[in-house]
Coordinates of C-alpha atoms and ligand atoms in Angstrom, one line a residue:
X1 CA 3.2 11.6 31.7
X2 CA 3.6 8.6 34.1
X3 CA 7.1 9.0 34.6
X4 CA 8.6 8.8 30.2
X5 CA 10.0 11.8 29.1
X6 CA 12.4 10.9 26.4
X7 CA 11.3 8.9 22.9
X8 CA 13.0 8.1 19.9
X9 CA 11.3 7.2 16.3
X10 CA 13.3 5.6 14.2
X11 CA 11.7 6.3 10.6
X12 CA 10.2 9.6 9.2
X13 CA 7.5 8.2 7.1
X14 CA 3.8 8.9 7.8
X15 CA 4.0 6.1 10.5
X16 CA 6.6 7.7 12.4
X17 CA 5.5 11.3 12.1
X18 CA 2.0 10.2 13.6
X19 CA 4.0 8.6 16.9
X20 CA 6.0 11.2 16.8
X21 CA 2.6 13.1 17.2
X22 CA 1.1 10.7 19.7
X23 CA 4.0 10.8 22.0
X24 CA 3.8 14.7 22.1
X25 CA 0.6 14.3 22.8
X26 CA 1.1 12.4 25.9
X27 CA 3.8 15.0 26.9
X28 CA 6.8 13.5 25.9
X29 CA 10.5 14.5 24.4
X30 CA 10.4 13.4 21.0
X31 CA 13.7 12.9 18.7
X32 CA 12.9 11.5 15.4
X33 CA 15.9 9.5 13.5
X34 CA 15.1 9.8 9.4
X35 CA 18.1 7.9 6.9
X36 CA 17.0 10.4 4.6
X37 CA 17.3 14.4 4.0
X38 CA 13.5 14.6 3.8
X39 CA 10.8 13.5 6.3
X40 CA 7.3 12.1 4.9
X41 CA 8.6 8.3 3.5
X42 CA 6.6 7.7 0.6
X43 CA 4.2 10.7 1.1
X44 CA 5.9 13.1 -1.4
X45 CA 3.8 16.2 -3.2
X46 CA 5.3 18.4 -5.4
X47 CA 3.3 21.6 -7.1
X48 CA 4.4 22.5 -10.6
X49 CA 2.7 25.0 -12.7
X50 CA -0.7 24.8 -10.8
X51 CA -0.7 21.0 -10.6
X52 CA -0.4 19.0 -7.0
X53 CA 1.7 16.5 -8.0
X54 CA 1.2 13.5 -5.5
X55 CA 4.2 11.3 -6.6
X56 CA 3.3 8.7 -3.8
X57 CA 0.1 8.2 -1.9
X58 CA -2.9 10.0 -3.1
X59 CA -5.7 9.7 -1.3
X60 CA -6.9 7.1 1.6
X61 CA -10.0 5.3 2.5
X62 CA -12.7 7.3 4.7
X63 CA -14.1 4.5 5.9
X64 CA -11.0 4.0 8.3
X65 CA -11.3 7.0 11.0
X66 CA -7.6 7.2 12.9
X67 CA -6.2 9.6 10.1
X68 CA -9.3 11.5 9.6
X69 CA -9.4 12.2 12.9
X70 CA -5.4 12.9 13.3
X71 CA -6.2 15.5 10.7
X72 CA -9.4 17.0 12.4
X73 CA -6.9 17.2 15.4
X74 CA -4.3 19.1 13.6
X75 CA -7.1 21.7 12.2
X76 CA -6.7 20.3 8.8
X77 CA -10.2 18.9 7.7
X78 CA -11.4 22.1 6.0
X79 CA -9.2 21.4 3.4
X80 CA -10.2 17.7 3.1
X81 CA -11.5 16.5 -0.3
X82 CA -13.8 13.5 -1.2
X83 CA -12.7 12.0 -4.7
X84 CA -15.1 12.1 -7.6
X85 CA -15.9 8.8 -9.0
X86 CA -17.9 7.8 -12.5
X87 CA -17.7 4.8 -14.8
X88 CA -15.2 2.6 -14.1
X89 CA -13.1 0.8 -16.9
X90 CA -11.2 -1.9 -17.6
X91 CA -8.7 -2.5 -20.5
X92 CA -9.6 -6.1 -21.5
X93 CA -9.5 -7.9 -25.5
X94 CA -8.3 -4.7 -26.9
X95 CA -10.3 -2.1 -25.5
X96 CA -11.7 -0.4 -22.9
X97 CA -14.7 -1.8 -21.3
X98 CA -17.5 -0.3 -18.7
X99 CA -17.1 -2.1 -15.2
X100 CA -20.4 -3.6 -15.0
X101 CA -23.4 -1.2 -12.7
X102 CA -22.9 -2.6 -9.1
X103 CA -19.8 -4.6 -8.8
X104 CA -17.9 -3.7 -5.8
X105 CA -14.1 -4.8 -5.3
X106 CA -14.4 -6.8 -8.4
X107 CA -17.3 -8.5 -7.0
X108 CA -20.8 -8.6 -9.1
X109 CA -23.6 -7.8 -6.7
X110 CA -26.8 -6.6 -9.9
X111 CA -28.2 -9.3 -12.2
X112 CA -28.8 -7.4 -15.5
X113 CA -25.8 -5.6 -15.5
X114 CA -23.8 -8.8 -15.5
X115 CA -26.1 -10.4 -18.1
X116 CA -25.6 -7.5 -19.8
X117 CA -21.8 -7.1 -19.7
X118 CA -19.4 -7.8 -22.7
X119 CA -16.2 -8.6 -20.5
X120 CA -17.5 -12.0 -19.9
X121 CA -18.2 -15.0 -22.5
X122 CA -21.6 -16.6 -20.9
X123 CA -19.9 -19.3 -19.4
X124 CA -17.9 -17.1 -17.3
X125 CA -21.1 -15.2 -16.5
X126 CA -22.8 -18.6 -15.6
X127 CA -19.6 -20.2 -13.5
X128 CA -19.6 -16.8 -11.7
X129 CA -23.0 -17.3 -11.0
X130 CA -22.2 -20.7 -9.1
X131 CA -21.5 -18.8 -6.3
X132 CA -25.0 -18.6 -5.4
X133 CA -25.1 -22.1 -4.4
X134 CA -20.9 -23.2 -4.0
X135 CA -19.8 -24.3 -0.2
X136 CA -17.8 -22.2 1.5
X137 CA -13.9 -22.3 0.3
X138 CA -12.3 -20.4 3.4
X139 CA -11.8 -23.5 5.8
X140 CA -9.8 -21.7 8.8
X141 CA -6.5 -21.7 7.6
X142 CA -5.0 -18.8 5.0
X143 CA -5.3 -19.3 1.4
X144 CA -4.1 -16.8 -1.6
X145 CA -6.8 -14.6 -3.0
X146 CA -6.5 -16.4 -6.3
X147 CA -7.3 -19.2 -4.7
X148 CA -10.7 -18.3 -3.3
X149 CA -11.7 -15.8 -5.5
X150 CA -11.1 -18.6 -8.6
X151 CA -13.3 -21.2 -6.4
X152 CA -15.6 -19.0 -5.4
X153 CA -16.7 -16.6 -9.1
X154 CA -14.3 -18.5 -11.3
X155 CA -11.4 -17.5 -13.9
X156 CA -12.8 -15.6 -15.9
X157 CA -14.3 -13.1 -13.4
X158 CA -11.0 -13.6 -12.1
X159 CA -8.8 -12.9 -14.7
X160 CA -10.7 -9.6 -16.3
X161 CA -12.1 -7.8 -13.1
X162 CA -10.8 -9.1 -10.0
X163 CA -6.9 -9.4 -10.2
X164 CA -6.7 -6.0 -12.2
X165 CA -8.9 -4.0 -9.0
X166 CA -7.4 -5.7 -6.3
X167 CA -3.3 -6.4 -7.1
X168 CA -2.9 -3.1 -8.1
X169 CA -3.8 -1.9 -4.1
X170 CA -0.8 -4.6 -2.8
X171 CA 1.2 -4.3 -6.2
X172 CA 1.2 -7.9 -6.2
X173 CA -0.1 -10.9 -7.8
X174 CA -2.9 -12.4 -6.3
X175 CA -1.5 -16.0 -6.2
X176 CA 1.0 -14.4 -3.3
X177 CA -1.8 -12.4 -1.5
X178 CA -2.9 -13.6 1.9
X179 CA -6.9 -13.6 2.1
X180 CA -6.5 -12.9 5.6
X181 CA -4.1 -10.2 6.0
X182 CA -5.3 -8.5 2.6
X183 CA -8.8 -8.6 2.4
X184 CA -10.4 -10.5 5.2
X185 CA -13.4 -8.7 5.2
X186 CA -14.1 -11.5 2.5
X187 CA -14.0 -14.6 5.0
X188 CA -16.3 -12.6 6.6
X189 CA -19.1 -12.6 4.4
X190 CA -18.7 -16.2 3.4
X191 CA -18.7 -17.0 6.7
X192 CA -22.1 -15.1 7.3
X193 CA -23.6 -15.2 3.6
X194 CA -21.6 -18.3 2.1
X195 CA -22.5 -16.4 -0.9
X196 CA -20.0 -13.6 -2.0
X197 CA -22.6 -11.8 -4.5
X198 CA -25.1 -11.9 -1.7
X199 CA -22.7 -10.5 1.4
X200 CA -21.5 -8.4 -0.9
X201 CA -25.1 -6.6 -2.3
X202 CA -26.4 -6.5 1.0
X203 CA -23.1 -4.3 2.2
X204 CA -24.1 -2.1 -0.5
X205 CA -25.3 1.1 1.4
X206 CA -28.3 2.4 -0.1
X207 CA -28.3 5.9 -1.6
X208 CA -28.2 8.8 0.3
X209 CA -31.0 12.0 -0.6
X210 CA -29.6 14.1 -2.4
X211 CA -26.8 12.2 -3.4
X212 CA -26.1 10.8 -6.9
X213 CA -24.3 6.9 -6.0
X214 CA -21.5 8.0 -8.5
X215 CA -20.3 10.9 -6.6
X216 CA -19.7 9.8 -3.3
X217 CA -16.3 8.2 -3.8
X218 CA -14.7 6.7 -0.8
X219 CA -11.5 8.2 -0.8
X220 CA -9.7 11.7 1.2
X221 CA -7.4 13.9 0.3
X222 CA -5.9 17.2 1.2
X223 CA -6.4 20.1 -0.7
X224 CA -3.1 21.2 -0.7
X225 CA -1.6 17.4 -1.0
X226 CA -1.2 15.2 1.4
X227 CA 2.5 16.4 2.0
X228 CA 0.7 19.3 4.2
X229 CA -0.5 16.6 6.8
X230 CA 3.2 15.9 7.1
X231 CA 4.2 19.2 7.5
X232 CA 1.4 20.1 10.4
X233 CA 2.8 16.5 12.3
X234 CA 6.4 18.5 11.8
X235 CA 6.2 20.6 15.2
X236 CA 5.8 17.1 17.1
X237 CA 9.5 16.7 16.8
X238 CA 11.6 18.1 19.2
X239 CA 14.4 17.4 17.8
X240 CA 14.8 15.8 14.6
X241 CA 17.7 14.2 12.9
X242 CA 18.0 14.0 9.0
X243 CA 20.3 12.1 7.1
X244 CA 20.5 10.0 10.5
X245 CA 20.5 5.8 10.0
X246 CA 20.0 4.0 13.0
X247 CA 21.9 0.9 13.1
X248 CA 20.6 -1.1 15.7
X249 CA 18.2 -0.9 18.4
X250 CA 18.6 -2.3 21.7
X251 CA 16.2 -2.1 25.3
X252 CA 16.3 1.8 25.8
X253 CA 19.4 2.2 23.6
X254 CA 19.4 3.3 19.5
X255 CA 22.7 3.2 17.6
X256 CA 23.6 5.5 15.2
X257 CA 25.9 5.2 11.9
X258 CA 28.6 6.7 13.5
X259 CA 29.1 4.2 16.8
X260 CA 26.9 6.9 18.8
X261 CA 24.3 5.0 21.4
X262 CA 21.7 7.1 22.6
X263 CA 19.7 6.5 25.7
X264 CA 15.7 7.0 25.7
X265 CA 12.7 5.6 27.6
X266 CA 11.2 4.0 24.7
X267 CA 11.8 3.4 21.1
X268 CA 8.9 3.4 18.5
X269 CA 10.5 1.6 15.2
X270 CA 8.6 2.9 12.0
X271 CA 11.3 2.0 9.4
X272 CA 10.8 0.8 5.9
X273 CA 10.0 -3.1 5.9
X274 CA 13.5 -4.2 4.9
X275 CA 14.5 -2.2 8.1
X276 CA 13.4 -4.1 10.9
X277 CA 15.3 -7.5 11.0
X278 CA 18.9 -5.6 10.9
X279 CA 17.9 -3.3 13.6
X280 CA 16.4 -5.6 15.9
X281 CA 18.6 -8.9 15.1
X282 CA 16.0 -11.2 16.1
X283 CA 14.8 -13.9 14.2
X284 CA 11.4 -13.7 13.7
X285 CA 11.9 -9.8 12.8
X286 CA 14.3 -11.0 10.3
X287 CA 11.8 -13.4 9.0
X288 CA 9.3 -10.2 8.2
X289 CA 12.3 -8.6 6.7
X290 CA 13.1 -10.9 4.2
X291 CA 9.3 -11.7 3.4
X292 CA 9.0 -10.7 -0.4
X293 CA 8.4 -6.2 -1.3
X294 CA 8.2 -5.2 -5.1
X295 CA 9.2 -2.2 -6.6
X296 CA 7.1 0.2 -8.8
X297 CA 7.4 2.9 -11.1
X298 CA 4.7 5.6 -11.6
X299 CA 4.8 8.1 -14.0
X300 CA 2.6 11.3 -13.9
X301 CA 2.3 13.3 -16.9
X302 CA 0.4 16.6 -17.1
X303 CA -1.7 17.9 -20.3
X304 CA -3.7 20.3 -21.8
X305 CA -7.1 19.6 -21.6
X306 CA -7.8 19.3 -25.1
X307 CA -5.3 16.8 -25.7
X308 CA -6.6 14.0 -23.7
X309 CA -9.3 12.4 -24.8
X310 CA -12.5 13.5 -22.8
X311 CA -14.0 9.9 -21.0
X312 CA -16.6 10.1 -18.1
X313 CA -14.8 8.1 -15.2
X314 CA -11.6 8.2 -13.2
X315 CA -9.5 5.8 -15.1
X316 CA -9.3 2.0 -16.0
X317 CA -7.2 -0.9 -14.8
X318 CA -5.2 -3.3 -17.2
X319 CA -5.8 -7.0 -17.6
X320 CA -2.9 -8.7 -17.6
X321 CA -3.5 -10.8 -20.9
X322 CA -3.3 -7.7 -22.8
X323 CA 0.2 -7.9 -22.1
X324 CA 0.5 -3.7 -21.7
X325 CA 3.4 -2.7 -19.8
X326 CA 0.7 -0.7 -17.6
X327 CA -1.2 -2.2 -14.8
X328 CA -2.9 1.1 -14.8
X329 CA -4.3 4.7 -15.9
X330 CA -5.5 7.3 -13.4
X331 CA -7.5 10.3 -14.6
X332 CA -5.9 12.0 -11.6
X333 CA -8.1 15.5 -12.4
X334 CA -11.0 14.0 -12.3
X335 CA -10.5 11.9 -9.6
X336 CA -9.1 14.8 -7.7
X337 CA -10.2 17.7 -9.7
X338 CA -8.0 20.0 -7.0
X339 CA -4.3 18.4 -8.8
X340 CA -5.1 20.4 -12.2
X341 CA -5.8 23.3 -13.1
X342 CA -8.8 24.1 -14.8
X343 CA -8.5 22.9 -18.6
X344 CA -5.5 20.9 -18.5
X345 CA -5.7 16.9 -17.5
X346 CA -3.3 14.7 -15.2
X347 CA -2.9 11.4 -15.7
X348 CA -1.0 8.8 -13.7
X349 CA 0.1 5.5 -15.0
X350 CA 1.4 2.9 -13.1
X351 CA 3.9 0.4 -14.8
X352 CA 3.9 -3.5 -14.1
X353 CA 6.5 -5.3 -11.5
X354 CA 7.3 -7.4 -14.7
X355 CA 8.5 -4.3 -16.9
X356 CA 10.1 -2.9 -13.4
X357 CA 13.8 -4.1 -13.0
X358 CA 14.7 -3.1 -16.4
X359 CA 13.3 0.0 -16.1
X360 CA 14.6 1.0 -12.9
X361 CA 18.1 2.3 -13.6
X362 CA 16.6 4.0 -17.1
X363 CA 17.0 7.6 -17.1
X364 CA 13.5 9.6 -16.4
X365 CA 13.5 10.6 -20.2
X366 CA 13.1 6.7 -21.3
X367 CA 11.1 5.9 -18.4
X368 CA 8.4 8.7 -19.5
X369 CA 8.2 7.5 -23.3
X370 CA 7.9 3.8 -22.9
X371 CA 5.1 4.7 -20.6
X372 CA 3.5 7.0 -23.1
X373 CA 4.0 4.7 -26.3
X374 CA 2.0 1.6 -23.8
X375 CA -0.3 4.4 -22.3
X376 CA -1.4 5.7 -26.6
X377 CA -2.2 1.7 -27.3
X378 CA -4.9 2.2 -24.9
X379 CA -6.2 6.4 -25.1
X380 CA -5.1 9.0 -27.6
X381 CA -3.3 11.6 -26.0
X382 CA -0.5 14.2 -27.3
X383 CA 2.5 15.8 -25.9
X384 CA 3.0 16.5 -22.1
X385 CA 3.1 19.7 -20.9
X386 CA 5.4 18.0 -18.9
X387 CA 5.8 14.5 -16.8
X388 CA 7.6 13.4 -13.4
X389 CA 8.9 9.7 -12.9
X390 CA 9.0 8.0 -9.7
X391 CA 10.7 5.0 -8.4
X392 CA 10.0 3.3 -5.8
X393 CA 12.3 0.7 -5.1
X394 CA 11.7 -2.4 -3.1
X395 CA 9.0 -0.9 -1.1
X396 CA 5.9 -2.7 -0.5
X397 CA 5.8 -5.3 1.5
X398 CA 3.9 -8.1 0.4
X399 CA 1.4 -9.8 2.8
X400 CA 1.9 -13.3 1.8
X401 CA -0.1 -16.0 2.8
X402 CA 1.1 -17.2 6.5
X403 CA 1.8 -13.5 6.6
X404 CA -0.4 -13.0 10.0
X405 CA 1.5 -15.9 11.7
X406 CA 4.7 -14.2 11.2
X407 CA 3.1 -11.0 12.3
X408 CA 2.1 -13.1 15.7
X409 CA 5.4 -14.6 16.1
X410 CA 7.3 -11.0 15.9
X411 CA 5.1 -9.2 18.3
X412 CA 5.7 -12.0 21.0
X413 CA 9.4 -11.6 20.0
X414 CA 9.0 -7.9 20.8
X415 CA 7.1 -8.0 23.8
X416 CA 10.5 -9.2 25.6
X417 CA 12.2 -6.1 24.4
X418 CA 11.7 -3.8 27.1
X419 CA 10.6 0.2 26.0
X420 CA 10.9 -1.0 21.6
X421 CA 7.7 -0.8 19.9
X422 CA 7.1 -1.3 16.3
X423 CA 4.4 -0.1 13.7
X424 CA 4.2 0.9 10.3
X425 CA 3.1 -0.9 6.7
X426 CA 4.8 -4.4 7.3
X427 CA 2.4 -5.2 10.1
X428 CA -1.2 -5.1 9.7
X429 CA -2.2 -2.8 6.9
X430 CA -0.2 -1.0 4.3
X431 CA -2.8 1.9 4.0
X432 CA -2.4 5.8 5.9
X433 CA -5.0 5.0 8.1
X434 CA -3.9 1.4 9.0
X435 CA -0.2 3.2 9.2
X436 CA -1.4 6.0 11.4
X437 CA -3.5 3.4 13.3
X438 CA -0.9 1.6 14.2
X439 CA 1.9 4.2 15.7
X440 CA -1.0 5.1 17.7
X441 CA -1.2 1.5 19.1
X442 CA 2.6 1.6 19.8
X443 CA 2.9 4.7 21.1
X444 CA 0.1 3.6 23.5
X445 CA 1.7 0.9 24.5
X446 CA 4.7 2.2 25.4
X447 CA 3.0 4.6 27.9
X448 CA 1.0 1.7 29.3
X449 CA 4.7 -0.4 29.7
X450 CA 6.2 2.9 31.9
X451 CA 3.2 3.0 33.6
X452 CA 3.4 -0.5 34.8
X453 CA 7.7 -0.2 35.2
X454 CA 7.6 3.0 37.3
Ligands
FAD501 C1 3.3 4.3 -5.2 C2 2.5 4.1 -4.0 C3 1.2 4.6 -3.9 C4 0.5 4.4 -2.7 N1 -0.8 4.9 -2.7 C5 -1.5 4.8 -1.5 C6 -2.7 5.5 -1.4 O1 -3.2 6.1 -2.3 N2 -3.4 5.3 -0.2 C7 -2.9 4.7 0.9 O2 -3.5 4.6 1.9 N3 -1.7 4.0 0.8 C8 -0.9 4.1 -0.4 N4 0.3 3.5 -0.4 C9 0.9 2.9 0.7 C10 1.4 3.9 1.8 O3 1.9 5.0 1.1 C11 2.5 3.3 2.6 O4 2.1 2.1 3.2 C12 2.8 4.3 3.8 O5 3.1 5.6 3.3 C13 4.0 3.7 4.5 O6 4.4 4.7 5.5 P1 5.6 4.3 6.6 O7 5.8 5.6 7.3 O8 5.2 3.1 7.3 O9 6.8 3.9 5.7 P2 7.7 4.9 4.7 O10 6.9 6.0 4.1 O11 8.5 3.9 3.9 O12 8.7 5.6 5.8 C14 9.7 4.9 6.4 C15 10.9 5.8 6.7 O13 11.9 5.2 7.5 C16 13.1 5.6 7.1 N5 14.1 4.6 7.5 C17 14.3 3.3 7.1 N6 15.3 2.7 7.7 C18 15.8 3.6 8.6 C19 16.8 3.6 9.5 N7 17.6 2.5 9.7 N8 17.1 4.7 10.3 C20 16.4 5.8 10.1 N9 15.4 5.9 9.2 C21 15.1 4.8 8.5 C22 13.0 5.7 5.5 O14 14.0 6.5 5.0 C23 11.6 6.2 5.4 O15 11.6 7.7 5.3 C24 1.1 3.7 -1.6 C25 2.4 3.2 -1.7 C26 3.1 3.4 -2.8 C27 4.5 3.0 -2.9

């Protein structure tokens, strides 16, 4: 155990329930400080009438292995679920339209499909074409997304495929998004390829036997919702402390509300974003603090089968010049058939940022039917069974661009705090695996840092 016994996690969310996991793991005490009466953060799954109602997270990318494996380690992966996939759509000039055959991320990688397509006039088709022969945009120093991706395929590409796919994942606008925090595997291939359309086609993995393209999707799940992988990460705790706001955190101390200062080996900070810049009162934490979240609002509403109208596909993305209030429809039971029961349908919409702050202190009620009245200008559907509203208020952090330099300049910051770690979404992925990844990182380092002190 070289020599720690006692840690304290400040924050209850999936990040700090995975170093609270990590540190038991390496034989420690753990005490876990949580603001609120519930532990899992944004991971919240409710069952109603058969459904799994994820009202946060849903699912995560397989390609990134620390959570599958967490969850291999906890004896969960029987229960692990692949989501289906099918035709992708995107609302665009007033209805919806197939994603053309072979685009990946918003990127065109076939030829006929994209000659084929209706979302683009042929001069989009052409300028997105250019990229075949265009220099390379990324020059060494951070750019937005809007920026390259508009140099690179054009606005048009832009505009109807692109910014609807990819802000949705940040809820953001792509003007703000950092190319290298966000997405850098894209500097990557133009780096290599120069070409976008080329890097990306040859990433394209080829088919497996025995496996048709369209139902291999690419993200997990639990079974019995992901609030089950909080619940196994649970007995990590040793002693856990709801309804508990730390108020500042200092070498080996933690304050509480209440003028209490307890004493530990090391401290792993996984607090919301807005968190870490009061806690730690440095500068360059407050810096990350007061770098720009949004808000959301995501309503789920449940159906009988029969009143949804039956589409091949998960769900669609919005463009934003159809001015919807939605940014967003997911066919929830058939991307994860295990959230409905059979013959009744679950769809999630998400509403824009724009629409957001006056929707925010609506009651549920109003919240449920303006998102039905923009989600029937789109797909006919008819009453809800019955629908669940969640807010989620100034929560995601936005990786703008310069956003890794700040990252740099807070970790320096930190490494003069003796025994204080940090990890969670605000740092280098907001994803469960890049969460998960990342308490394990901190946690490690704060066994390394005793090792070397004792
Ligand atoms: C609507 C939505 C959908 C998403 N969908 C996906 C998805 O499908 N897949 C995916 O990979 N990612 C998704 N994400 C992102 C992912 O859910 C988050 O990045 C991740 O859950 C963040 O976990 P966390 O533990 O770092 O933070 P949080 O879950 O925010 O937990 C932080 C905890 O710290 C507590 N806290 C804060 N301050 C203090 C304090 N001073 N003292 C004590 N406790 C404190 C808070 O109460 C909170 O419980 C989604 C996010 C949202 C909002």
């Amino acid at each position: 155990m070289n020599g720690l016994n006692k840690i304290a996690i400040i924050g209850g969310g999936v990040t700090g329930m995975a170093a609270a996991y990590y540190a038991k793991q390496a034989g420690a005490h753990v005490t876990l400080y949580e603001a609120s009466d519930r532990i899992g953060g944004k991971i919240k799954t409710v069952y109603r009438d058969g459904f799994v109602l994820e009202c946060g997270p849903d699912g995560y990318m397989a390609r990134k292995p620390t959570l599958t494996e967490l969850i291999t380690e906890l004896g969960l992966d029987d229960d692990l679920v692949r989501s289906k996939t099918g035709t992708s759509y995107i609302y665009v000039r007033n209805r919806l339209r197939q994603m053309p055959d072979g685009s990946v991320m918003g990127i065109p990688t076939k030829f006929w499909p994209m000659v084929k397509t209706d979302l683009f006039t042929w001069r989009g088709k052409f300028r997105a074409g250019l990229d075949l022969v265009l220099p390379r945009v990324y020059a060494g120093s951070d750019i937005s997304l809007d920026t390259f991706f508009r140099a690179r395929l054009g606005s048009e590409v832009v505009e109807a495929m692109i910014e609807p796919l990819l802000s949705g994942i940040y809820n953001g606008t792509l003007d703000d998004m950092s190319i290298e925090s966000t997405f850098p595997q894209f500097i990557t291939i133009e780096q290599k390829t120069r070409s976008l359309i080329l890097g990306m086609k040859s990433l394209t993995p080829p088919v497996q036997a025995g496996v048709k393209p369209r139902e291999a999707g690419k993200f997990l799940s639990l079974g019995q919702g992901l609030g089950v992988l909080v619940e196994a990460l649970r007995p990590s705790i040793d002693r856990l402390c709801l309804g508990t706001r730390v108020t500042a955190v200092r070498p080996h101390e933690v304050v509480l509300e209440d003028g209490t200062v307890e004493s530990f080996d090391g401290i792993v900070l996984a607090t919301s974003p807005h968190a870490l810049g009061p806690l730690l009162g440095l500068p360059e934490a407050e810096r990350l603090s007061s770098l720009k979240r949004t808000s959301s609002i995501t309503v789920l509403a449940a159906f009988e089968a029969a009143d949804v109208a039956a589409l091949d596909g998960t769900g669609y993305v919005i463009a934003k010049s159809e001015g919807n209030a939605l940014t967003a429809c997911s066919w929830m039971h058939k991307k994860w058939p295990h959230m409905a029961p059979e013959n009744k349908a679950l769809l999630r919409v998400y509403i824009g940022s724009a629409f957001v702050p006056d929707l925010l202190t609506a009651s549920d009620d109003v919240i449920a039917d303006f998102a039905l009245r923009e989600l029937r200008k789109i797909q006919d559907v008819g009453t809800p069974l019955f629908t669940r509203v969640e807010r989620h208020v100034d929560t995601m952090p936005q990786y703008e661009v310069g956003h890794k330099q700040y990252v740099r300049a807070f970790e320096e910051a930190m490494s003069t705090l003796d025994g204080v770690e940090a990890c969670g979404a605000i740092l280098h992925g907001v994803g469960l695996p890049d969460c998960v990844d990342s308490a394990k990182q901190a946690v490690s380092r704060i066994m390394t840092e005793q090792a070397v002190s004792v």
